[in-house]
Amino acid sequence: MNETEEQPKHKPDALRRLLAPRSIALVGASAAPASLGGRALRNLERFPGAVYPVNARYQTLGRWTCYPSVVSLPEAPDCAVLAIGSGSVEPALAECAARGVGGAVVFASGYAETGRTEDRAAQDRLVAIARAGGMRLVGPNSAGFANLLTGAVCGFPEFPASSRPRPGMIGLVTQSGALGLALSQAAEHGALFSHVLTCGNSCDVDVADYVAHLAEVAECGAIALAYEGLAGPGKLARAAEAAARAGKRVIVCKLGLSRTGASTARRHTGTDPGSHDGFRTLCDASGMVPVERIETLVETATFFAKTPGPSRAAGVAVASGSGGTAILAADAATRAGLALPQPGDETLARLAAALPPFAAAGNPCDASAQVAADPALMKVVAEALLSDPAYGALVVPWGKAYGSENIAFLGEAALRFGKPVCLVWMSQWLEGPGAKEAEETPGLALFRSLDACCAALAAWQNGTRPAA
Amino acid sequence: MNETEEQPKHKPDALRRLLAPRSIALVGASAAPASLGGRALRNLERFPGAVYPVNARYQTLGRWTCYPSVVSLPEAPDCAVLAIGSGSVEPALAECAARGVGGAVVFASGYAETGRTEDRAAQDRLVAIARAGGMRLVGPNSAGFANLLTGAVCGFPEFPASSRPRPGMIGLVTQSGALGLALSQAAEHGALFSHVLTCGNSCDVDVADYVAHLAEVAECGAIALAYEGLAGPGKLARAAEAAARAGKRVIVCKLGLSRTGASTARRHTGTDPGSHDGFRTLCDASGMVPVERIETLVETATFFAKTPGPSRAAGVAVASGSGGTAILAADAATRAGLALPQPGDETLARLAAALPPFAAAGNPCDASAQVAADPALMKVVAEALLSDPAYGALVVPWGKAYGSENIAFLGEAALRFGKPVCLVWMSQWLEGPGAKEAEETPGLALFRSLDACCAALAAWQNGTRPAA
């Protein structure tokens, strides 16, 4: 029972209260470290707001006073996390409603996703209780959400560490908790997340709500979305348009576009996966950028978070330290429909003056293996190409993994010229020296696939969607 | 001046003498650690055969006697590595020919790849000298090659460490030295290489020669090939057929298939990139498996090295710990044309008995997040699916990165059932806990892309090429 287009039931600030809470109750908080209640409590250790563990079996838990019930809490918390079995959810939720809680997260499974009528009815009863109490509801069958800007981690898995606001932060929205966690582990090598928001069965709060919320969060520069199904596309389209008005793109991987995938999706969260054509229409109309391969979602969203504003020119330049990677870049650019025009005479002269005779001035520019021995060479090449008005962006296929002062330089040049520089990690030492440094460099977008890089650049240029 | 179809000039064991040498001369050996001669010498430190540094400026270099000339060496070495500038190559090569050297590697650039007539003529003179002396010639403009089984590293870059023979070893063949190095860094997270062979301008030894040699090396289970151009396709087709007869597949990424890529390729090594159609015809005729994205080359080749023999059934099973990744697997399988039939009644009963009520028995089988808490669950699921005669392979999308006893179990089960198990790493912590362990597990093939995994399985089933 998702919200349909015609029934916007909630005050707009209700979701904000839930997703940026100042106080959090954890019903089912536990001292058992492996239990959901124990894991969720550990996730709240760094939350600077009020934390209220609720469990009649404890007087205290860690440094917190433990309360026997939601009704007994000293204030009505903005968010209640229900880390309890499905049999106890309904009365606990009713208690939350009675206490004036802002919104709730339900971990328990065994609702609409089983496909059984009685389980869907139980889910509908949760929605009814929440609506009657003016509460928003995340789940059931959900891993919860993490607001990494405020430290409000309202879920049981290990989310990335909270972080001060930084350029290039993305908000990650997934229906599947497991997928959200797998993708957010990109934080381990330098990707920056403002939020990781998962919604499971989406009985009330769905991915469209999350996108609409992130549209309003200034620190979130782009939104990465992976979802299976929706009650209707209109709400997501409106949310994506709100994000676009706020200057941020929604990069989306739609699960279940195949027939077998769709039937698997129906079993998973009980939401309607919709059709392939419907998804394409939705992207075209709302400006969402689709990606087919889930492994490119986070890097593509990070590119958009680091690359505000439109392209200044239709051409893209390639500067490489090897002929082989230059050829691969040209092939990938062609597949994505990117133009690689030759540089102007002035640029050519600058390149020819700097490069050794066995290097190749032009576009792609193969500066030769000399760039590893002489970092200054890549600087000259990058500056020459970024100066050329024919180019709106620079792609740098990066061969062997090694630390290099050029990584910081390329990020600085990108900001100085107001043109994105995409460093494409060609080494199969995927997290080798320099990768994390590149990812953490403002202005520099790191990709691990030339095709993903070129598709992102094409989507950025077109303002619509990437070539296939 | 590559060898053409009609002119097989060399005795077949000449290449073997060069690529598995018992003695290596290094002309231009140097005490300067950053020089090519210094780097190439360091690469020979663990070579158990005879090493002869040649440089009139030194009496000794490290633990080795240094010789003033090739002519003065105590024996005719199997391989001479020329770490000298292009101006000195011609006389040094003539000296090698006079001394009866088996073959030579030329690092120097400035030959056919510049496009200048006089540089191509200089390259042709090198070929003539080598032919007259009965020597094979790698390069010029080459980073050299590494035989990691014998420790014969005849090149200047950092190659992977040598290794005793192990199941799942692949031979890597590239024209571009930089690309060979970038790809071979997969060794840092557990990929196993028997050889890394690069040939630069390919004036004599080309990628087809390398493939033909690897076809004969028992320890090499599959061949990963990335190349730009060839004198003619016939020699590569014959080499791939020889590899097929030896039970090993050639996985190939062709650079320069686009028009811009092709013109970049002509500038790089001066070889003819050929046409897209010609490449497809070559793959179809010779059984080579094409991959479009270079980042999937090493993992696809490793899959084939770990997966001998034909598929026992047309169906593929998917066992996942999350509904989201199960849906993504179904989508990718559909794109690759893989069949995901439902399990038989007996299998269904085994799954239903083992799984919690909120999990999904069937194919894909979503064993639920319970598999992380209860590793035994995945074991039951994997065994049930591998036992089912409908399935020839099992795909396991692996969500969060964490160490797990199941990785070893899955590899063991793959060998026991004689069916490949592909673990697809969904976490964006690309080298997180468990990844290297999975890669090093015999029987288990690790992919970082569901599409690459499904394309490889389709190619394996078809015995031809993967779906796009």
mmCIF file with all atom_site columns, N, CA, C and O in Angstrom, chain A residues 9 81 102 129 153 157 160 184 192 214 222 253 256 298 301 324 367 396 400 422 461 467:
data_model
loop_
_atom_site.group_PDB
_atom_site.id
_atom_site.type_symbol
_atom_site.label_atom_id
_atom_site.label_alt_id
_atom_site.label_comp_id
_atom_site.label_asym_id
_atom_site.label_entity_id
_atom_site.label_seq_id
_atom_site.pdbx_PDB_ins_code
_atom_site.Cartn_x
_atom_site.Cartn_y
_atom_site.Cartn_z
_atom_site.occupancy
_atom_site.B_iso_or_equiv
_atom_site.pdbx_formal_charge
_atom_site.auth_seq_id
_atom_site.auth_comp_id
_atom_site.auth_asym_id
_atom_site.auth_atom_id
_atom_site.pdbx_PDB_model_num
ATOM 1  N N  . LYS A 1 9   ? -0.524 12.290 1.826   1.00 0.00 ? 9   LYS A N  1
ATOM 2  C CA . LYS A 1 9   ? -1.185 12.275 3.126   1.00 0.00 ? 9   LYS A CA 1
ATOM 3  C C  . LYS A 1 9   ? -0.410 13.076 4.174   1.00 0.00 ? 9   LYS A C  1
ATOM 4  O O  . LYS A 1 9   ? -0.954 13.385 5.229   1.00 0.00 ? 9   LYS A O  1
ATOM 5  N N  . VAL A 1 81  ? 13.115 3.347  16.220  1.00 0.00 ? 81  VAL A N  1
ATOM 6  C CA . VAL A 1 81  ? 13.597 2.197  15.465  1.00 0.00 ? 81  VAL A CA 1
ATOM 7  C C  . VAL A 1 81  ? 13.084 0.940  16.153  1.00 0.00 ? 81  VAL A C  1
ATOM 8  O O  . VAL A 1 81  ? 13.353 0.739  17.344  1.00 0.00 ? 81  VAL A O  1
ATOM 9  N N  . GLY A 1 102 ? 7.765  10.856 15.760  1.00 0.00 ? 102 GLY A N  1
ATOM 10 C CA . GLY A 1 102 ? 7.743  11.439 14.418  1.00 0.00 ? 102 GLY A CA 1
ATOM 11 C C  . GLY A 1 102 ? 7.622  10.406 13.306  1.00 0.00 ? 102 GLY A C  1
ATOM 12 O O  . GLY A 1 102 ? 6.860  10.583 12.353  1.00 0.00 ? 102 GLY A O  1
ATOM 13 N N  . ILE A 1 129 ? -1.941 2.317  11.203  1.00 0.00 ? 129 ILE A N  1
ATOM 14 C CA . ILE A 1 129 ? -1.560 2.835  12.535  1.00 0.00 ? 129 ILE A CA 1
ATOM 15 C C  . ILE A 1 129 ? -0.686 4.081  12.389  1.00 0.00 ? 129 ILE A C  1
ATOM 16 O O  . ILE A 1 129 ? -0.899 5.097  13.060  1.00 0.00 ? 129 ILE A O  1
ATOM 17 N N  . VAL A 1 153 ? 22.135 7.148  12.637  1.00 0.00 ? 153 VAL A N  1
ATOM 18 C CA . VAL A 1 153 ? 22.166 5.870  11.935  1.00 0.00 ? 153 VAL A CA 1
ATOM 19 C C  . VAL A 1 153 ? 21.047 5.012  12.502  1.00 0.00 ? 153 VAL A C  1
ATOM 20 O O  . VAL A 1 153 ? 21.153 4.469  13.604  1.00 0.00 ? 153 VAL A O  1
ATOM 21 N N  . PRO A 1 157 ? 22.743 -2.611 10.026  1.00 0.00 ? 157 PRO A N  1
ATOM 22 C CA . PRO A 1 157 ? 24.027 -3.029 9.433   1.00 0.00 ? 157 PRO A CA 1
ATOM 23 C C  . PRO A 1 157 ? 25.120 -2.003 9.710   1.00 0.00 ? 157 PRO A C  1
ATOM 24 O O  . PRO A 1 157 ? 24.868 -0.947 10.284  1.00 0.00 ? 157 PRO A O  1
ATOM 25 N N  . PRO A 1 160 ? 28.637 3.321  6.404   1.00 0.00 ? 160 PRO A N  1
ATOM 26 C CA . PRO A 1 160 ? 29.903 4.068  6.401   1.00 0.00 ? 160 PRO A CA 1
ATOM 27 C C  . PRO A 1 160 ? 29.958 5.018  7.601   1.00 0.00 ? 160 PRO A C  1
ATOM 28 O O  . PRO A 1 160 ? 28.923 5.395  8.156   1.00 0.00 ? 160 PRO A O  1
ATOM 29 N N  . SER A 1 184 ? 27.510 1.011  -0.504  1.00 0.00 ? 184 SER A N  1
ATOM 30 C CA . SER A 1 184 ? 28.068 2.054  0.361   1.00 0.00 ? 184 SER A CA 1
ATOM 31 C C  . SER A 1 184 ? 29.446 1.672  0.878   1.00 0.00 ? 184 SER A C  1
ATOM 32 O O  . SER A 1 184 ? 30.165 2.528  1.398   1.00 0.00 ? 184 SER A O  1
ATOM 33 N N  . LEU A 1 192 ? 32.250 9.358  -0.966  1.00 0.00 ? 192 LEU A N  1
ATOM 34 C CA . LEU A 1 192 ? 31.686 10.143 0.128   1.00 0.00 ? 192 LEU A CA 1
ATOM 35 C C  . LEU A 1 192 ? 30.160 10.063 0.089   1.00 0.00 ? 192 LEU A C  1
ATOM 36 O O  . LEU A 1 192 ? 29.548 10.404 -0.932  1.00 0.00 ? 192 LEU A O  1
ATOM 37 N N  . LEU A 1 214 ? 16.380 14.151 -0.243  1.00 0.00 ? 214 LEU A N  1
ATOM 38 C CA . LEU A 1 214 ? 17.767 14.490 -0.593  1.00 0.00 ? 214 LEU A CA 1
ATOM 39 C C  . LEU A 1 214 ? 17.825 15.720 -1.505  1.00 0.00 ? 214 LEU A C  1
ATOM 40 O O  . LEU A 1 214 ? 18.816 16.459 -1.493  1.00 0.00 ? 214 LEU A O  1
ATOM 41 N N  . ALA A 1 222 ? 24.619 14.762 -5.487  1.00 0.00 ? 222 ALA A N  1
ATOM 42 C CA . ALA A 1 222 ? 23.947 13.943 -6.508  1.00 0.00 ? 222 ALA A CA 1
ATOM 43 C C  . ALA A 1 222 ? 23.345 12.751 -5.787  1.00 0.00 ? 222 ALA A C  1
ATOM 44 O O  . ALA A 1 222 ? 23.737 12.439 -4.648  1.00 0.00 ? 222 ALA A O  1
ATOM 45 N N  . CYS A 1 253 ? 19.822 2.940  -11.229 1.00 0.00 ? 253 CYS A N  1
ATOM 46 C CA . CYS A 1 253 ? 19.901 1.565  -11.725 1.00 0.00 ? 253 CYS A CA 1
ATOM 47 C C  . CYS A 1 253 ? 18.595 0.880  -11.361 1.00 0.00 ? 253 CYS A C  1
ATOM 48 O O  . CYS A 1 253 ? 18.282 0.721  -10.180 1.00 0.00 ? 253 CYS A O  1
ATOM 49 N N  . GLY A 1 256 ? 15.218 -5.503 -12.048 1.00 0.00 ? 256 GLY A N  1
ATOM 50 C CA . GLY A 1 256 ? 14.029 -6.225 -12.471 1.00 0.00 ? 256 GLY A CA 1
ATOM 51 C C  . GLY A 1 256 ? 13.484 -5.776 -13.813 1.00 0.00 ? 256 GLY A C  1
ATOM 52 O O  . GLY A 1 256 ? 12.282 -5.875 -14.052 1.00 0.00 ? 256 GLY A O  1
ATOM 53 N N  . VAL A 1 298 ? 27.776 4.123  -8.211  1.00 0.00 ? 298 VAL A N  1
ATOM 54 C CA . VAL A 1 298 ? 28.370 5.054  -7.239  1.00 0.00 ? 298 VAL A CA 1
ATOM 55 C C  . VAL A 1 298 ? 29.369 5.981  -7.930  1.00 0.00 ? 298 VAL A C  1
ATOM 56 O O  . VAL A 1 298 ? 29.380 7.200  -7.680  1.00 0.00 ? 298 VAL A O  1
ATOM 57 N N  . ALA A 1 301 ? 27.449 8.600  -10.023 1.00 0.00 ? 301 ALA A N  1
ATOM 58 C CA . ALA A 1 301 ? 26.822 9.628  -9.178  1.00 0.00 ? 301 ALA A CA 1
ATOM 59 C C  . ALA A 1 301 ? 27.875 10.572 -8.608  1.00 0.00 ? 301 ALA A C  1
ATOM 60 O O  . ALA A 1 301 ? 27.664 11.790 -8.529  1.00 0.00 ? 301 ALA A O  1
ATOM 61 N N  . GLY A 1 324 ? 48.171 2.264  -25.691 1.00 0.00 ? 324 GLY A N  1
ATOM 62 C CA . GLY A 1 324 ? 47.104 1.282  -25.550 1.00 0.00 ? 324 GLY A CA 1
ATOM 63 C C  . GLY A 1 324 ? 45.885 1.842  -24.853 1.00 0.00 ? 324 GLY A C  1
ATOM 64 O O  . GLY A 1 324 ? 44.749 1.666  -25.305 1.00 0.00 ? 324 GLY A O  1
ATOM 65 N N  . ALA A 1 367 ? 50.989 10.856 -24.173 1.00 0.00 ? 367 ALA A N  1
ATOM 66 C CA . ALA A 1 367 ? 52.194 11.542 -23.706 1.00 0.00 ? 367 ALA A CA 1
ATOM 67 C C  . ALA A 1 367 ? 53.336 10.577 -23.470 1.00 0.00 ? 367 ALA A C  1
ATOM 68 O O  . ALA A 1 367 ? 54.419 10.995 -23.079 1.00 0.00 ? 367 ALA A O  1
ATOM 69 N N  . VAL A 1 396 ? 41.532 11.115 -18.422 1.00 0.00 ? 396 VAL A N  1
ATOM 70 C CA . VAL A 1 396 ? 42.914 10.669 -18.225 1.00 0.00 ? 396 VAL A CA 1
ATOM 71 C C  . VAL A 1 396 ? 42.919 9.186  -17.852 1.00 0.00 ? 396 VAL A C  1
ATOM 72 O O  . VAL A 1 396 ? 42.700 8.828  -16.694 1.00 0.00 ? 396 VAL A O  1
ATOM 73 N N  . LYS A 1 400 ? 49.321 2.119  -14.694 1.00 0.00 ? 400 LYS A N  1
ATOM 74 C CA . LYS A 1 400 ? 49.764 1.412  -13.501 1.00 0.00 ? 400 LYS A CA 1
ATOM 75 C C  . LYS A 1 400 ? 49.367 2.176  -12.234 1.00 0.00 ? 400 LYS A C  1
ATOM 76 O O  . LYS A 1 400 ? 49.381 3.415  -12.210 1.00 0.00 ? 400 LYS A O  1
ATOM 77 N N  . CYS A 1 422 ? 38.316 13.476 -15.562 1.00 0.00 ? 422 CYS A N  1
ATOM 78 C CA . CYS A 1 422 ? 37.952 12.114 -15.160 1.00 0.00 ? 422 CYS A CA 1
ATOM 79 C C  . CYS A 1 422 ? 39.195 11.238 -15.228 1.00 0.00 ? 422 CYS A C  1
ATOM 80 O O  . CYS A 1 422 ? 39.773 11.062 -16.298 1.00 0.00 ? 422 CYS A O  1
ATOM 81 N N  . GLN A 1 461 ? 26.739 15.930 -20.922 1.00 0.00 ? 461 GLN A N  1
ATOM 82 C CA . GLN A 1 461 ? 26.641 16.829 -22.069 1.00 0.00 ? 461 GLN A CA 1
ATOM 83 C C  . GLN A 1 461 ? 25.206 16.958 -22.565 1.00 0.00 ? 461 GLN A C  1
ATOM 84 O O  . GLN A 1 461 ? 24.729 18.045 -22.858 1.00 0.00 ? 461 GLN A O  1
ATOM 85 N N  . ALA A 1 467 ? 24.508 7.283  -23.613 1.00 0.00 ? 467 ALA A N  1
ATOM 86 C CA . ALA A 1 467 ? 24.417 6.280  -24.681 1.00 0.00 ? 467 ALA A CA 1
ATOM 87 C C  . ALA A 1 467 ? 24.525 4.896  -24.069 1.00 0.00 ? 467 ALA A C  1
ATOM 88 O O  . ALA A 1 467 ? 25.116 4.726  -23.000 1.00 0.00 ? 467 ALA A O  1
#
